[in-house]
Amino acid sequence: MAAAFKALSDPVRVRLLSLIASHPGGEAYVNTLSSAFDLTGPTISHHLRVLRNAGLIDCERRGTWVFYWVIPSALERLSAVLNVPAKTVP
Amino acid sequence: MAAAFKALSDPVRVRLLSLIASHPGGEAYVNTLSSAFDLTGPTISHHLRVLRNAGLIDCERRGTWVFYWVIPSALERLSAVLNVPAKTVP
DNA sequence: TGTCAATATAGGCGGGTGTCGAAGCAAGGA
DNA sequence: TCCTTGCTTCGACACCCGCCTATATTGACA
């Protein structure tokens, strides 16, 4: 459970997830993502792998490019953990 | 934004937050929390401080004990970030 | 087949983080 | 006033993580 939050513990990865999700069709390929950061390709690749190992995103190769998309059910599960009953429940 | 997720990147802290939130009244004092883990007091205190610095919980001293409670608005803000539009939105 | 473009993997360096024991405070009671 | 209890702070050690460069892999195309 915390493994998924750990994957989101880096600003780059949060932004990556947001970028992927906000792309038309919910998909984006790596080059588009890389160009949004001042980081090298391998570093972006590393972050994408972390997100993928956490089960937050998935990918598929289409010719030369690799497309990534988010896995909504995984995010919903995280979101559910944060839905806490209000403090004053007498 | 990622700072809050970073605070949740440790299993102990996720469990702490869950324990605090699930306690009657939404509050818990430290000794109760500590006894749920095989960790020393200082370590629990450290994790609580991380959660507090991230704005996820707050605390108050009442006599000898210190009570902690979660800040629902902070969790709601995190939860909102995870609410992603579905992949297929044509 | 050979070459190029797009990603991924491997390895190494520097800084950050979890954990502990020991010591320090605060509050209450003998 | 001194002691005990609950919790935090301090200092140190081992480990993990993000970043880079260099190298490998995969697919398209000539």
mmCIF file of C-alpha atoms (C1' of nucleotides) in Angstrom:
data_model
loop_
_atom_site.group_PDB
_atom_site.id
_atom_site.type_symbol
_atom_site.label_atom_id
_atom_site.label_comp_id
_atom_site.label_asym_id
_atom_site.label_seq_id
_atom_site.Cartn_x
_atom_site.Cartn_y
_atom_site.Cartn_z
ATOM 1 C CA MET A 1 0.000 0.000 0.000
ATOM 2 C CA ALA A 2 2.717 2.432 1.016
ATOM 3 C CA ALA A 3 4.666 1.248 -2.002
ATOM 4 C CA ALA A 4 2.255 3.133 -4.240
ATOM 5 C CA PHE A 5 2.581 6.284 -2.164
ATOM 6 C CA LYS A 6 6.342 5.834 -2.266
ATOM 7 C CA ALA A 7 6.102 5.939 -6.025
ATOM 8 C CA LEU A 8 4.395 9.311 -5.688
ATOM 9 C CA SER A 9 6.952 10.639 -3.212
ATOM 10 C CA ASP A 10 8.907 12.406 -5.942
ATOM 11 C CA PRO A 11 7.736 15.625 -7.639
ATOM 12 C CA VAL A 12 8.870 14.356 -11.018
ATOM 13 C CA ARG A 13 6.713 11.252 -10.744
ATOM 14 C CA VAL A 14 3.654 13.175 -9.584
ATOM 15 C CA ARG A 15 4.062 15.462 -12.566
ATOM 16 C CA LEU A 16 4.623 12.515 -14.890
ATOM 17 C CA LEU A 17 1.421 10.893 -13.715
ATOM 18 C CA SER A 18 -0.450 14.145 -14.146
ATOM 19 C CA LEU A 19 1.000 14.695 -17.606
ATOM 20 C CA ILE A 20 0.093 11.212 -18.762
ATOM 21 C CA ALA A 21 -3.427 11.443 -17.393
ATOM 22 C CA SER A 22 -4.073 14.862 -18.898
ATOM 23 C CA HIS A 23 -2.941 13.876 -22.378
ATOM 24 C CA PRO A 24 -5.616 13.372 -24.995
ATOM 25 C CA GLY A 25 -6.710 9.742 -24.860
ATOM 26 C CA GLY A 26 -4.991 9.344 -21.512
ATOM 27 C CA GLU A 27 -1.842 8.214 -23.249
ATOM 28 C CA ALA A 28 1.541 9.759 -23.891
ATOM 29 C CA TYR A 29 4.802 8.591 -25.338
ATOM 30 C CA VAL A 30 8.115 9.014 -23.644
ATOM 31 C CA ASN A 31 9.624 11.732 -25.781
ATOM 32 C CA THR A 32 6.715 14.044 -25.070
ATOM 33 C CA LEU A 33 7.135 13.429 -21.364
ATOM 34 C CA SER A 34 10.893 13.843 -21.394
ATOM 35 C CA SER A 35 10.706 17.215 -23.071
ATOM 36 C CA ALA A 36 8.638 18.546 -20.154
ATOM 37 C CA PHE A 37 11.582 18.144 -17.779
ATOM 38 C CA ASP A 38 15.174 19.280 -17.525
ATOM 39 C CA LEU A 39 16.233 15.704 -16.953
ATOM 40 C CA THR A 40 17.994 13.160 -19.122
ATOM 41 C CA GLY A 41 16.153 10.361 -20.886
ATOM 42 C CA PRO A 42 17.422 7.602 -18.604
ATOM 43 C CA THR A 43 16.206 9.480 -15.538
ATOM 44 C CA ILE A 44 12.698 9.798 -16.966
ATOM 45 C CA SER A 45 12.825 6.146 -17.930
ATOM 46 C CA HIS A 46 13.768 5.302 -14.357
ATOM 47 C CA HIS A 47 10.837 7.258 -12.927
ATOM 48 C CA LEU A 48 8.417 5.652 -15.359
ATOM 49 C CA ARG A 49 9.670 2.253 -14.310
ATOM 50 C CA VAL A 50 9.061 3.097 -10.641
ATOM 51 C CA LEU A 51 5.500 4.146 -11.434
ATOM 52 C CA ARG A 52 5.000 0.988 -13.452
ATOM 53 C CA ASN A 53 6.399 -1.298 -10.740
ATOM 54 C CA ALA A 54 3.995 0.365 -8.321
ATOM 55 C CA GLY A 55 1.132 -0.591 -10.610
ATOM 56 C CA LEU A 56 0.090 3.015 -11.222
ATOM 57 C CA ILE A 57 0.757 3.070 -14.949
ATOM 58 C CA ASP A 58 1.241 0.592 -17.762
ATOM 59 C CA CYS A 59 2.884 0.797 -21.147
ATOM 60 C CA GLU A 60 2.912 -0.717 -24.614
ATOM 61 C CA ARG A 61 5.350 -0.516 -27.467
ATOM 62 C CA ARG A 62 3.959 0.727 -30.803
ATOM 63 C CA GLY A 63 6.660 0.654 -33.378
ATOM 64 C CA THR A 64 9.532 2.813 -32.211
ATOM 65 C CA TRP A 65 7.617 4.610 -29.484
ATOM 66 C CA VAL A 66 6.416 3.426 -26.118
ATOM 67 C CA PHE A 67 3.071 4.684 -24.895
ATOM 68 C CA TYR A 68 2.167 5.031 -21.228
ATOM 69 C CA TRP A 69 -1.229 5.339 -19.560
ATOM 70 C CA VAL A 70 -2.458 5.446 -15.987
ATOM 71 C CA ILE A 71 -4.368 2.631 -14.299
ATOM 72 C CA PRO A 72 -7.454 4.333 -12.846
ATOM 73 C CA SER A 73 -8.342 1.502 -10.460
ATOM 74 C CA ALA A 74 -4.969 1.814 -8.740
ATOM 75 C CA LEU A 75 -5.465 5.534 -8.194
ATOM 76 C CA GLU A 76 -8.972 4.951 -6.917
ATOM 77 C CA ARG A 77 -7.637 2.514 -4.359
ATOM 78 C CA LEU A 78 -5.157 5.098 -3.120
ATOM 79 C CA SER A 79 -7.833 7.743 -3.061
ATOM 80 C CA ALA A 80 -10.033 5.473 -0.957
ATOM 81 C CA VAL A 81 -7.353 5.178 1.702
ATOM 82 C CA LEU A 82 -7.338 8.944 2.088
ATOM 83 C CA ASN A 83 -11.092 9.154 2.565
ATOM 84 C CA VAL A 84 -11.142 9.474 6.306
ATOM 85 C CA PRO A 85 -14.255 9.978 8.425
ATOM 86 C CA ALA A 86 -14.539 13.501 9.811
ATOM 87 C CA LYS A 87 -12.918 14.180 13.177
ATOM 88 C CA THR A 88 -16.162 14.989 14.994
ATOM 89 C CA VAL A 89 -18.343 11.900 14.713
ATOM 90 C CA PRO A 90 -20.174 11.578 18.040
ATOM 91 C CA MET B 1 2.296 18.522 -3.345
ATOM 92 C CA ALA B 2 4.685 15.600 -3.621
ATOM 93 C CA ALA B 3 5.878 16.472 -0.121
ATOM 94 C CA ALA B 4 2.617 15.137 1.297
ATOM 95 C CA PHE B 5 2.930 11.922 -0.686
ATOM 96 C CA LYS B 6 6.511 11.672 0.487
ATOM 97 C CA ALA B 7 5.186 11.700 4.033
ATOM 98 C CA LEU B 8 3.060 8.694 3.114
ATOM 99 C CA SER B 9 5.938 6.872 1.441
ATOM 100 C CA ASP B 10 6.666 4.822 4.551
ATOM 101 C CA PRO B 11 4.468 1.907 5.676
ATOM 102 C CA VAL B 12 4.760 2.986 9.297
ATOM 103 C CA ARG B 13 3.378 6.434 8.519
ATOM 104 C CA VAL B 14 0.489 5.117 6.443
ATOM 105 C CA ARG B 15 -0.424 2.832 9.320
ATOM 106 C CA LEU B 16 -0.038 5.669 11.818
ATOM 107 C CA LEU B 17 -2.390 7.863 9.837
ATOM 108 C CA SER B 18 -4.882 5.030 9.538
ATOM 109 C CA LEU B 19 -4.669 4.261 13.258
ATOM 110 C CA ILE B 20 -5.205 7.876 14.240
ATOM 111 C CA ALA B 21 -8.127 8.311 11.878
ATOM 112 C CA SER B 22 -9.815 5.095 12.961
ATOM 113 C CA HIS B 23 -9.609 5.885 16.649
ATOM 114 C CA PRO B 24 -12.803 6.953 18.388
ATOM 115 C CA GLY B 25 -13.108 10.713 18.111
ATOM 116 C CA GLY B 26 -10.435 10.729 15.421
ATOM 117 C CA GLU B 27 -7.781 11.227 18.067
ATOM 118 C CA ALA B 28 -5.113 9.057 19.598
ATOM 119 C CA TYR B 29 -2.294 9.613 22.026
ATOM 120 C CA VAL B 30 1.231 8.519 21.344
ATOM 121 C CA ASN B 31 1.538 5.611 23.712
ATOM 122 C CA THR B 32 -1.388 3.859 22.071
ATOM 123 C CA LEU B 33 0.210 4.355 18.682
ATOM 124 C CA SER B 34 3.651 3.229 19.791
ATOM 125 C CA SER B 35 2.364 -0.028 21.206
ATOM 126 C CA ALA B 36 1.031 -0.977 17.767
ATOM 127 C CA PHE B 37 4.571 -1.185 16.355
ATOM 128 C CA ASP B 38 7.795 -3.003 17.120
ATOM 129 C CA LEU B 39 9.636 0.307 17.041
ATOM 130 C CA THR B 40 11.113 2.484 19.742
ATOM 131 C CA GLY B 41 9.451 5.663 20.979
ATOM 132 C CA PRO B 42 11.883 8.017 19.265
ATOM 133 C CA THR B 43 11.201 6.391 15.924
ATOM 134 C CA ILE B 44 7.431 6.791 16.286
ATOM 135 C CA SER B 45 7.959 10.372 17.383
ATOM 136 C CA HIS B 46 10.045 10.959 14.277
ATOM 137 C CA HIS B 47 7.351 9.585 11.974
ATOM 138 C CA LEU B 48 4.673 11.657 13.676
ATOM 139 C CA ARG B 49 6.775 14.736 13.160
ATOM 140 C CA VAL B 50 7.134 13.974 9.452
ATOM 141 C CA LEU B 51 3.368 13.631 9.121
ATOM 142 C CA ARG B 52 2.907 16.877 11.043
ATOM 143 C CA ASN B 53 5.444 18.783 8.964
ATOM 144 C CA ALA B 54 3.576 17.609 5.883
ATOM 145 C CA GLY B 55 0.401 19.133 7.279
ATOM 146 C CA LEU B 56 -1.430 15.817 7.421
ATOM 147 C CA ILE B 57 -1.913 15.679 11.180
ATOM 148 C CA ASP B 58 -1.805 18.046 14.129
ATOM 149 C CA CYS B 59 -1.326 17.549 17.864
ATOM 150 C CA GLU B 60 -2.038 19.059 21.252
ATOM 151 C CA ARG B 61 -0.683 18.367 24.721
ATOM 152 C CA ARG B 62 -3.256 17.501 27.393
ATOM 153 C CA GLY B 63 -1.553 17.041 30.689
ATOM 154 C CA THR B 64 1.017 14.318 30.340
ATOM 155 C CA TRP B 65 -0.240 12.946 27.063
ATOM 156 C CA VAL B 66 -0.018 14.291 23.542
ATOM 157 C CA PHE B 67 -3.008 13.739 21.262
ATOM 158 C CA TYR B 68 -2.820 13.565 17.480
ATOM 159 C CA TRP B 69 -5.568 13.906 14.905
ATOM 160 C CA VAL B 70 -5.694 13.991 11.127
ATOM 161 C CA ILE B 71 -6.430 17.108 9.074
ATOM 162 C CA PRO B 72 -9.210 16.011 6.689
ATOM 163 C CA SER B 73 -8.798 18.915 4.272
ATOM 164 C CA ALA B 74 -5.193 17.912 3.578
ATOM 165 C CA LEU B 75 -6.212 14.357 2.768
ATOM 166 C CA GLU B 76 -9.016 15.586 0.565
ATOM 167 C CA ARG B 77 -6.550 17.666 -1.409
ATOM 168 C CA LEU B 78 -4.367 14.608 -1.977
ATOM 169 C CA SER B 79 -7.362 12.524 -2.899
ATOM 170 C CA ALA B 80 -8.380 15.114 -5.474
ATOM 171 C CA VAL B 81 -5.050 14.809 -7.256
ATOM 172 C CA LEU B 82 -5.662 11.105 -7.725
ATOM 173 C CA ASN B 83 -9.067 11.617 -9.295
ATOM 174 C CA VAL B 84 -8.084 11.180 -12.887
ATOM 175 C CA PRO B 85 -10.472 11.267 -15.851
ATOM 176 C CA ALA B 86 -11.046 7.817 -17.300
ATOM 177 C CA LYS B 87 -8.737 6.692 -20.096
ATOM 178 C CA THR B 88 -11.417 6.491 -22.747
ATOM 179 C CA VAL B 89 -12.993 9.928 -23.028
ATOM 180 C CA PRO B 90 -14.033 10.341 -26.669
ATOM 181 C "C1'" DT C 1 22.401 -6.066 -43.740
ATOM 182 C "C1'" DG C 2 23.665 -1.707 -41.842
ATOM 183 C "C1'" DT C 3 22.333 2.559 -39.761
ATOM 184 C "C1'" DC C 4 19.574 5.672 -37.206
ATOM 185 C "C1'" DA C 5 16.100 6.972 -33.693
ATOM 186 C "C1'" DA C 6 13.668 6.007 -29.447
ATOM 187 C "C1'" DT C 7 13.974 3.734 -24.850
ATOM 188 C "C1'" DA C 8 15.790 0.843 -21.533
ATOM 189 C "C1'" DT C 9 19.530 -0.994 -18.532
ATOM 190 C "C1'" DA C 10 23.955 -0.815 -15.821
ATOM 191 C "C1'" DG C 11 27.026 1.296 -12.758
ATOM 192 C "C1'" DG C 12 28.659 4.963 -9.815
ATOM 193 C "C1'" DC C 13 28.418 9.161 -7.060
ATOM 194 C "C1'" DG C 14 26.294 12.343 -3.531
ATOM 195 C "C1'" DG C 15 22.750 13.424 -0.479
ATOM 196 C "C1'" DG C 16 18.707 12.033 2.111
ATOM 197 C "C1'" DT C 17 16.137 8.785 5.436
ATOM 198 C "C1'" DG C 18 14.914 5.151 8.989
ATOM 199 C "C1'" DT C 19 16.497 3.304 13.048
ATOM 200 C "C1'" DC C 20 18.509 3.091 17.511
ATOM 201 C "C1'" DG C 21 20.429 4.474 22.355
ATOM 202 C "C1'" DA C 22 21.192 8.303 25.379
ATOM 203 C "C1'" DA C 23 19.843 12.541 27.054
ATOM 204 C "C1'" DG C 24 16.541 16.414 27.676
ATOM 205 C "C1'" DC C 25 11.770 18.494 28.907
ATOM 206 C "C1'" DA C 26 7.216 18.824 30.722
ATOM 207 C "C1'" DA C 27 3.522 17.427 33.954
ATOM 208 C "C1'" DG C 28 1.858 15.200 37.941
ATOM 209 C "C1'" DG C 29 2.297 12.893 42.457
ATOM 210 C "C1'" DA C 30 4.788 11.394 46.874
ATOM 211 C "C1'" DT D 1 11.572 19.161 46.222
ATOM 212 C "C1'" DC D 2 12.544 14.908 44.123
ATOM 213 C "C1'" DC D 3 11.025 11.067 41.400
ATOM 214 C "C1'" DT D 4 8.371 8.783 37.806
ATOM 215 C "C1'" DT D 5 6.021 8.732 33.436
ATOM 216 C "C1'" DG D 6 5.201 10.280 28.616
ATOM 217 C "C1'" DC D 7 7.188 12.197 24.778
ATOM 218 C "C1'" DT D 8 10.678 14.707 22.128
ATOM 219 C "C1'" DT D 9 15.387 15.924 20.652
ATOM 220 C "C1'" DC D 10 20.251 14.681 19.633
ATOM 221 C "C1'" DG D 11 23.933 12.168 17.484
ATOM 222 C "C1'" DA D 12 25.480 8.308 14.852
ATOM 223 C "C1'" DC D 13 25.279 4.480 11.599
ATOM 224 C "C1'" DA D 14 23.641 1.815 7.690
ATOM 225 C "C1'" DC D 15 20.940 1.855 3.831
ATOM 226 C "C1'" DC D 16 18.175 3.750 -0.013
ATOM 227 C "C1'" DC D 17 17.217 7.007 -3.872
ATOM 228 C "C1'" DG D 18 17.687 10.308 -7.602
ATOM 229 C "C1'" DC D 19 20.791 11.882 -10.900
ATOM 230 C "C1'" DC D 20 24.209 11.339 -14.370
ATOM 231 C "C1'" DT D 21 27.195 8.992 -18.340
ATOM 232 C "C1'" DA D 22 27.988 5.029 -20.969
ATOM 233 C "C1'" DT D 23 26.187 0.942 -23.105
ATOM 234 C "C1'" DA D 24 22.601 -2.235 -24.784
ATOM 235 C "C1'" DT D 25 18.136 -3.224 -27.076
ATOM 236 C "C1'" DT D 26 14.332 -2.714 -30.132
ATOM 237 C "C1'" DG D 27 12.099 -1.384 -34.394
ATOM 238 C "C1'" DA D 28 11.952 1.285 -38.898
ATOM 239 C "C1'" DC D 29 13.946 2.066 -43.107
ATOM 240 C "C1'" DA D 30 17.426 2.285 -46.938
#
